[in-house]
Coordinates of C-alpha atoms in Angstrom, one line a residue:
X30 CA 0.0 0.0 0.0
X31 CA 1.3 3.4 -0.9
X32 CA -0.1 6.7 0.3
X33 CA 1.2 10.2 -0.6
X34 CA 1.7 12.7 2.2
X35 CA 1.7 16.5 2.1
X36 CA 5.2 17.6 2.9
X37 CA 7.3 20.5 1.7
X38 CA 10.2 20.1 -0.7
X39 CA 9.4 16.8 -2.5
X40 CA 6.8 14.1 -2.7
X41 CA 6.9 11.9 0.4
X42 CA 5.1 8.6 0.8
X43 CA 4.0 6.1 3.4
X44 CA 4.4 2.5 2.4
X45 CA 3.0 -0.6 4.3
X46 CA 4.5 -4.0 3.7
X47 CA 4.2 -7.1 5.8
X48 CA 3.0 -5.3 8.8
X49 CA 5.6 -2.6 8.7
X50 CA 5.2 1.1 7.9
X51 CA 7.9 3.2 6.3
X52 CA 8.1 6.9 5.5
X53 CA 9.9 7.4 2.2
X54 CA 11.7 10.7 2.0
X55 CA 11.1 13.6 4.3
X56 CA 11.3 16.8 2.2
X57 CA 13.1 19.9 3.3
X58 CA 13.9 20.9 6.9
X59 CA 10.8 21.8 9.0
X60 CA 8.4 19.0 8.1
X61 CA 8.1 17.5 11.5
X62 CA 4.7 19.2 12.2
X63 CA 3.3 17.8 9.0
X64 CA 4.6 14.4 9.9
X65 CA 3.0 14.4 13.3
X66 CA -0.3 15.5 11.7
X67 CA -0.3 12.8 9.1
X68 CA 1.4 9.8 10.7
X69 CA 0.6 7.9 13.9
X70 CA 3.7 5.6 13.8
X71 CA 6.4 4.4 11.5
X72 CA 8.9 1.6 11.7
X73 CA 11.6 3.5 9.8
X74 CA 12.5 6.2 7.3
X75 CA 13.8 5.3 3.9
X76 CA 15.8 8.0 1.9
X77 CA 15.7 7.5 -1.9
X78 CA 18.7 9.7 -2.2
X79 CA 20.6 12.3 -0.1
X80 CA 19.7 15.6 -1.7
X81 CA 18.5 18.4 0.6
X82 CA 14.9 18.3 -0.6
X83 CA 14.5 14.7 0.1
X84 CA 16.2 14.2 3.5
X85 CA 16.1 17.6 5.2
X86 CA 13.7 16.5 8.0
X87 CA 14.9 13.0 8.4
X88 CA 16.8 13.4 11.7
X89 CA 14.0 15.3 13.5
X90 CA 11.3 12.9 12.3
X91 CA 13.4 9.9 13.2
X92 CA 14.0 11.3 16.7
X93 CA 10.3 12.0 17.2
X94 CA 9.1 8.5 16.1
X95 CA 12.2 6.8 17.7
X96 CA 13.0 5.0 14.4
X97 CA 16.0 4.3 12.2
X98 CA 16.9 6.1 8.9
X99 CA 17.7 3.7 6.0
X100 CA 19.5 4.5 2.7
X101 CA 21.8 2.7 0.3
X102 CA 25.2 2.3 1.7
X103 CA 26.7 4.3 -1.1
X104 CA 24.7 7.3 0.1
X105 CA 25.8 7.1 3.7
X106 CA 28.9 9.3 3.3
X107 CA 26.8 12.1 1.8
X108 CA 24.0 11.8 4.3
X109 CA 26.4 11.8 7.3
X110 CA 28.4 14.9 6.0
X111 CA 31.6 12.9 5.1
X112 CA 31.3 13.7 1.4
X113 CA 29.8 16.4 -0.7
X114 CA 27.7 16.2 -3.9
X115 CA 29.0 17.9 -7.0
X116 CA 26.7 20.1 -8.9
X117 CA 27.1 21.9 -12.1
X118 CA 25.8 25.2 -13.6
X119 CA 24.2 28.2 -11.9
X120 CA 21.2 26.3 -10.5
X121 CA 23.5 23.5 -9.4
X122 CA 25.7 26.0 -7.4
X123 CA 22.5 27.4 -5.8
X124 CA 21.5 23.9 -4.7
X125 CA 25.0 23.4 -3.3
X126 CA 24.5 26.3 -1.0
X127 CA 21.2 24.9 0.1
X128 CA 22.8 21.6 0.9
X129 CA 24.8 23.3 3.6
X130 CA 21.7 24.2 5.5
X131 CA 20.7 20.5 5.9
X132 CA 21.3 19.4 9.6
X133 CA 23.7 16.5 9.4
X134 CA 24.8 16.2 13.0
X135 CA 23.6 13.0 14.5
X136 CA 22.6 11.7 11.1
X137 CA 23.3 7.9 11.2
X138 CA 22.1 5.9 8.2
X139 CA 21.5 2.2 8.2
X140 CA 21.7 -0.1 5.1
X141 CA 18.3 -0.1 3.3
X142 CA 19.1 -3.5 1.8
X143 CA 18.7 -5.0 5.3
X144 CA 14.9 -4.4 5.0
X145 CA 12.5 -7.0 3.6
X146 CA 11.6 -4.8 0.7
X147 CA 12.2 -4.9 -3.1
X148 CA 15.0 -2.2 -3.3
X149 CA 16.5 -1.4 -6.6
X150 CA 19.9 0.4 -6.7
X151 CA 19.7 3.1 -9.4
X152 CA 22.9 5.1 -9.2
X153 CA 23.5 8.1 -11.4
X154 CA 21.4 10.9 -9.9
X155 CA 23.5 10.2 -6.8
X156 CA 25.8 7.2 -6.0
X157 CA 23.2 5.6 -3.8
X158 CA 19.9 6.5 -5.4
X159 CA 17.3 3.8 -5.1
X160 CA 13.8 2.8 -6.2
X161 CA 11.3 0.9 -4.1
X162 CA 9.1 -1.6 -5.9
X163 CA 5.7 -2.4 -4.5
X164 CA 3.8 -4.8 -6.7
X165 CA 3.9 -3.2 -10.1
X166 CA 4.4 0.3 -8.7
X167 CA 7.7 2.0 -8.0
X168 CA 8.7 5.0 -5.8
X169 CA 11.5 6.2 -8.1
X170 CA 12.9 9.2 -6.2
X171 CA 14.4 11.5 -8.8
X172 CA 15.1 8.9 -11.4
X173 CA 12.2 10.5 -13.3
X174 CA 10.3 13.6 -12.9
X175 CA 6.6 14.3 -14.0
X176 CA 5.5 17.8 -15.1
X177 CA 3.8 19.8 -17.8
X178 CA 5.1 20.1 -21.3
X179 CA 5.2 23.9 -20.8
X180 CA 5.5 25.8 -17.6
X181 CA 2.1 25.4 -15.8
X182 CA 0.4 24.3 -19.0
X183 CA 0.2 21.5 -21.7
X184 CA 0.0 17.7 -21.3
X185 CA 1.7 15.8 -18.5
X186 CA 5.1 14.5 -19.5
X187 CA 7.7 12.3 -17.9
X188 CA 11.2 13.8 -17.9
X189 CA 14.7 12.6 -17.1
X190 CA 16.6 14.2 -14.1
X191 CA 18.6 17.2 -15.2
X192 CA 22.3 16.5 -16.1
X193 CA 23.2 19.5 -13.8
X194 CA 21.9 17.6 -10.8
X195 CA 23.2 14.2 -11.7
X196 CA 26.3 12.8 -10.0
X197 CA 27.2 10.6 -13.1
X198 CA 25.3 10.9 -16.3
X199 CA 26.6 7.6 -17.8
X200 CA 25.5 5.7 -14.7
X201 CA 22.2 7.5 -14.7
X202 CA 21.4 6.3 -18.3
X203 CA 22.5 2.8 -17.2
X204 CA 19.9 3.0 -14.4
X205 CA 17.2 4.1 -16.8
X206 CA 18.0 1.0 -18.9
X207 CA 17.8 -1.1 -15.7
X208 CA 14.5 0.5 -14.8
X209 CA 13.1 -0.2 -18.3
X210 CA 13.5 -4.0 -17.7
X211 CA 11.4 -3.9 -14.6
X212 CA 7.8 -5.0 -14.5
X213 CA 6.6 -1.6 -13.3
X214 CA 3.4 0.1 -14.6
X215 CA 3.1 3.1 -12.3
X216 CA 5.7 5.4 -10.9
X217 CA 5.5 7.6 -7.9
X218 CA 8.2 10.3 -8.4
X219 CA 9.9 12.6 -6.0
X220 CA 8.4 15.6 -8.0
X221 CA 5.2 15.7 -9.9
X222 CA 2.2 13.3 -10.1
X223 CA 2.1 9.6 -10.1
X224 CA 1.6 8.3 -13.6
X225 CA 1.3 5.0 -15.6
X226 CA 4.4 4.4 -17.7
X227 CA 5.5 1.9 -20.4
X228 CA 8.9 0.7 -21.5
X229 CA 8.7 2.5 -24.9
X230 CA 8.5 5.9 -23.2
X231 CA 11.6 5.1 -21.1
X232 CA 13.5 3.8 -24.2
X233 CA 12.6 7.0 -26.0
X234 CA 14.1 9.1 -23.1
X235 CA 17.2 6.9 -23.2
X236 CA 17.6 7.5 -26.9
X237 CA 17.4 11.2 -26.5
X238 CA 20.0 11.3 -23.8
X239 CA 22.4 9.1 -25.8
X240 CA 22.3 11.4 -28.9

């Protein structure tokens, strides 16, 4: 079961599997009040990747619910402040400054692959980006974004993550290819609406990126 929550910064979700409840991503700092209003209890927090807008409230929410934070082991150094993400371009430099505002003291991440969930490692956007497959649905973090063809107008479109925000573009494309092989019909992205998706669309995105 997947439920979308109303947090600031990114789409955050509550998933229930085999009697356990996990919060997936926590948005920007300051979402504890929203978490208390929408969640009674959780067994853990899963971070799809360590960017500011996805993990900014992880520590305070974990402290409140007395639970652990889980992420892919390749993401732990970034979450715990032992390594920095490299961003490119003007927007990337702005995001880099925002990253410094994220509270990292007391941030202790545990290996997400220790959980009894279908976790898919999808490096590229960051070293430890993951997707979580529930049935034929996937919480895909920032592997893909969903928006409008034009600003605030036009048809809904599925877009790749911006190269300026990706840690490694080649690995990102490899992860898109891996995703295209999965039996997934619906994606729940970190930004934008949940949508049905098919392999041909992903293959078209891959072709555009490889030109």
